[in-house]
Amino acid sequence: MEADMDLMEEILASVDWKSGIRPLGNLATEACFVQKEMPIIKRLSGNLSTSLLVTQSSWTSNLVDAGVISNLNDDTTMHALSELHLLFHTRQQQPGHRTLHHLYLDSQAYFSVNHILRPTIKLQKALEAALGHIHEDQDRAWQELCKVWHDFGFLWPQKIILDIM
């Protein structure tokens, strides 16, 4: 069942749904993409779940706090996060403080955000500026790309589930 248009606009205005995931595991501060059309929010009913997760670093704890991980059964997300870990976190192998997360989620609705038209103009300009250094100074290009990923995120969402925690 779909929500009405006014309610969908109100929900989308209150949710940070155009943000990517930073390499640090939290949500980016800048919107990263433009949709082809307003996403349709589909209601769920009776979708309660609980899970226990143990994190051993601030990175994995940030992923739980940002709602990126709520269980370990989403193979697509886990694969993307493992690639993110290989790129940015392989040097930081020492385990940190272990945290037990007990998540109780009441999923109310979801919407897909995989009809992406293009990156935002601000993101496109930042990427072009960073990649402009690739031939003369690769270290600077990498640093600029890291700044882009910090501001706009490295991973973009495909589906957003609206939960009450």
Short mmCIF file of C-alpha atoms in Angstrom, two decimals:
data_model
loop_
_atom_site.label_atom_id
_atom_site.label_comp_id
_atom_site.label_asym_id
_atom_site.label_seq_id
_atom_site.Cartn_x
_atom_site.Cartn_y
_atom_site.Cartn_z
CA MET A 1 0.00 0.00 0.00
CA GLU A 2 1.40 3.40 -0.98
CA ALA A 3 1.28 6.52 1.14
CA ASP A 4 -0.49 9.59 -0.31
CA MET A 5 1.63 12.21 -2.10
CA ASP A 6 1.48 14.83 0.67
CA LEU A 7 2.50 12.30 3.29
CA MET A 8 5.32 11.01 1.07
CA GLU A 9 6.67 14.54 0.57
CA GLU A 10 6.49 15.16 4.33
CA ILE A 11 8.34 11.92 5.09
CA LEU A 12 11.02 12.58 2.48
CA ALA A 13 11.55 16.10 3.83
CA SER A 14 12.16 14.68 7.32
CA VAL A 15 14.57 11.87 6.31
CA ASP A 16 18.18 12.32 5.22
CA TRP A 17 17.65 10.02 2.24
CA LYS A 18 19.99 11.47 -0.41
CA SER A 19 23.10 10.95 1.70
CA GLY A 20 25.78 8.43 0.96
CA ILE A 21 27.83 6.50 3.49
CA ARG A 22 31.22 8.02 4.29
CA PRO A 23 34.34 5.86 4.53
CA LEU A 24 34.06 6.36 8.33
CA GLY A 25 30.67 4.59 8.32
CA ASN A 26 28.45 7.57 9.10
CA LEU A 27 26.15 9.58 6.82
CA ALA A 28 27.57 12.24 4.54
CA THR A 29 26.56 15.87 5.03
CA GLU A 30 25.95 16.67 1.35
CA ALA A 31 23.32 15.18 -0.95
CA CYS A 32 24.98 13.00 -3.56
CA PHE A 33 22.39 12.29 -6.25
CA VAL A 34 19.29 13.48 -8.05
CA GLN A 35 16.41 11.06 -8.58
CA LYS A 36 14.51 10.75 -11.87
CA GLU A 37 11.29 11.13 -9.91
CA MET A 38 10.03 11.26 -6.35
CA PRO A 39 10.34 7.77 -4.85
CA ILE A 40 7.16 5.94 -3.92
CA ILE A 41 6.99 5.01 -0.24
CA LYS A 42 5.44 1.60 0.35
CA ARG A 43 4.02 0.79 3.74
CA LEU A 44 4.88 -2.34 5.64
CA SER A 45 2.78 -3.89 8.36
CA GLY A 46 3.86 -6.12 11.19
CA ASN A 47 7.53 -6.14 10.31
CA LEU A 48 9.13 -6.24 13.77
CA SER A 49 12.66 -7.52 14.18
CA THR A 50 15.32 -7.67 16.83
CA SER A 51 18.97 -8.41 16.42
CA LEU A 52 22.15 -8.44 18.43
CA LEU A 53 25.36 -7.16 16.83
CA VAL A 54 28.81 -6.83 18.32
CA THR A 55 31.07 -4.15 16.87
CA GLN A 56 34.79 -3.83 17.57
CA SER A 57 35.61 -0.47 16.01
CA SER A 58 34.19 3.00 15.72
CA TRP A 59 33.73 2.30 11.99
CA THR A 60 31.39 -0.66 12.47
CA SER A 61 29.67 1.12 15.34
CA ASN A 62 29.04 4.11 13.03
CA LEU A 63 27.51 1.76 10.45
CA VAL A 64 25.05 0.48 13.04
CA ASP A 65 24.29 3.98 14.36
CA ALA A 66 23.66 5.28 10.81
CA GLY A 67 21.27 2.39 10.14
CA VAL A 68 23.45 0.90 7.41
CA ILE A 69 23.65 -2.43 9.24
CA SER A 70 20.76 -3.74 11.27
CA ASN A 71 21.41 -7.42 10.64
CA LEU A 72 24.07 -9.51 8.95
CA ASN A 73 21.76 -11.15 6.38
CA ASP A 74 21.95 -8.52 3.60
CA ASP A 75 24.61 -10.01 1.31
CA THR A 76 24.69 -7.06 -1.12
CA THR A 77 25.32 -4.52 1.64
CA MET A 78 27.87 -6.74 3.37
CA HIS A 79 29.78 -7.21 0.10
CA ALA A 80 29.85 -3.44 -0.55
CA LEU A 81 30.99 -2.78 3.02
CA SER A 82 33.77 -5.35 2.74
CA GLU A 83 35.08 -3.53 -0.34
CA LEU A 84 34.83 -0.22 1.54
CA HIS A 85 36.79 -1.79 4.42
CA LEU A 86 39.51 -3.05 2.08
CA LEU A 87 39.95 0.40 0.55
CA PHE A 88 39.97 2.51 3.69
CA HIS A 89 40.45 0.42 6.82
CA THR A 90 43.00 -2.33 6.15
CA ARG A 91 45.77 -0.43 7.96
CA GLN A 92 43.72 -0.14 11.15
CA GLN A 93 43.55 -3.81 12.06
CA GLN A 94 43.84 -3.51 15.85
CA PRO A 95 40.46 -4.28 17.47
CA GLY A 96 38.95 -1.48 19.47
CA HIS A 97 36.31 -1.38 22.16
CA ARG A 98 33.68 -4.10 21.72
CA THR A 99 30.11 -2.84 21.79
CA LEU A 100 26.97 -4.95 21.97
CA HIS A 101 24.09 -3.43 20.00
CA HIS A 102 20.59 -4.69 20.74
CA LEU A 103 18.40 -3.42 17.92
CA TYR A 104 14.64 -3.46 18.02
CA LEU A 105 13.23 -2.28 14.71
CA ASP A 106 9.64 -1.70 13.75
CA SER A 107 9.81 -1.25 9.97
CA GLN A 108 6.95 0.99 8.87
CA ALA A 109 7.75 1.62 5.21
CA TYR A 110 10.44 1.47 2.56
CA PHE A 111 11.32 3.14 -0.70
CA SER A 112 13.83 2.42 -3.43
CA VAL A 113 16.35 5.06 -4.42
CA ASN A 114 17.87 3.18 -7.31
CA HIS A 115 16.37 5.36 -10.07
CA ILE A 116 19.26 7.78 -9.89
CA LEU A 117 19.36 10.29 -12.71
CA ARG A 118 22.78 11.78 -11.99
CA PRO A 119 25.05 13.00 -9.20
CA THR A 120 24.25 16.44 -7.83
CA ILE A 121 25.97 19.29 -9.66
CA LYS A 122 28.00 20.01 -6.53
CA LEU A 123 29.24 16.40 -6.39
CA GLN A 124 29.99 16.36 -10.12
CA LYS A 125 32.10 19.53 -9.84
CA ALA A 126 33.96 18.19 -6.79
CA LEU A 127 34.75 14.93 -8.62
CA GLU A 128 35.94 16.75 -11.74
CA ALA A 129 38.19 19.00 -9.64
CA ALA A 130 39.68 16.01 -7.80
CA LEU A 131 40.23 14.00 -10.96
CA GLY A 132 41.81 17.02 -12.65
CA HIS A 133 44.96 16.25 -10.63
CA ILE A 134 45.19 12.58 -11.60
CA HIS A 135 47.88 12.98 -14.29
CA GLU A 136 50.21 15.45 -12.60
CA ASP A 137 49.83 14.59 -8.89
CA GLN A 138 48.19 11.26 -8.00
CA ASP A 139 48.65 11.76 -4.25
CA ARG A 140 46.79 15.07 -4.39
CA ALA A 141 44.07 13.49 -6.55
CA TRP A 142 43.63 10.73 -3.92
CA GLN A 143 43.45 13.29 -1.10
CA GLU A 144 40.87 15.31 -3.03
CA LEU A 145 38.82 12.17 -3.73
CA CYS A 146 38.92 11.30 -0.03
CA LYS A 147 37.56 14.78 0.72
CA VAL A 148 34.77 14.24 -1.84
CA TRP A 149 33.90 10.90 -0.23
CA HIS A 150 33.92 12.53 3.20
CA ASP A 151 31.50 15.25 2.07
CA PHE A 152 29.24 13.22 -0.25
CA GLY A 153 29.77 9.61 0.79
CA PHE A 154 31.46 6.67 -0.86
CA LEU A 155 28.46 4.31 -1.06
CA TRP A 156 25.01 5.38 -2.22
CA PRO A 157 21.87 3.78 -0.83
CA GLN A 158 19.67 1.56 -3.01
CA LYS A 159 16.76 1.08 -0.64
CA ILE A 160 15.79 2.94 2.51
CA ILE A 161 13.72 1.32 5.23
CA LEU A 162 11.90 3.64 7.59
CA ASP A 163 12.16 2.15 11.06
CA ILE A 164 11.06 3.19 14.49
CA MET A 165 13.78 2.32 16.98
#
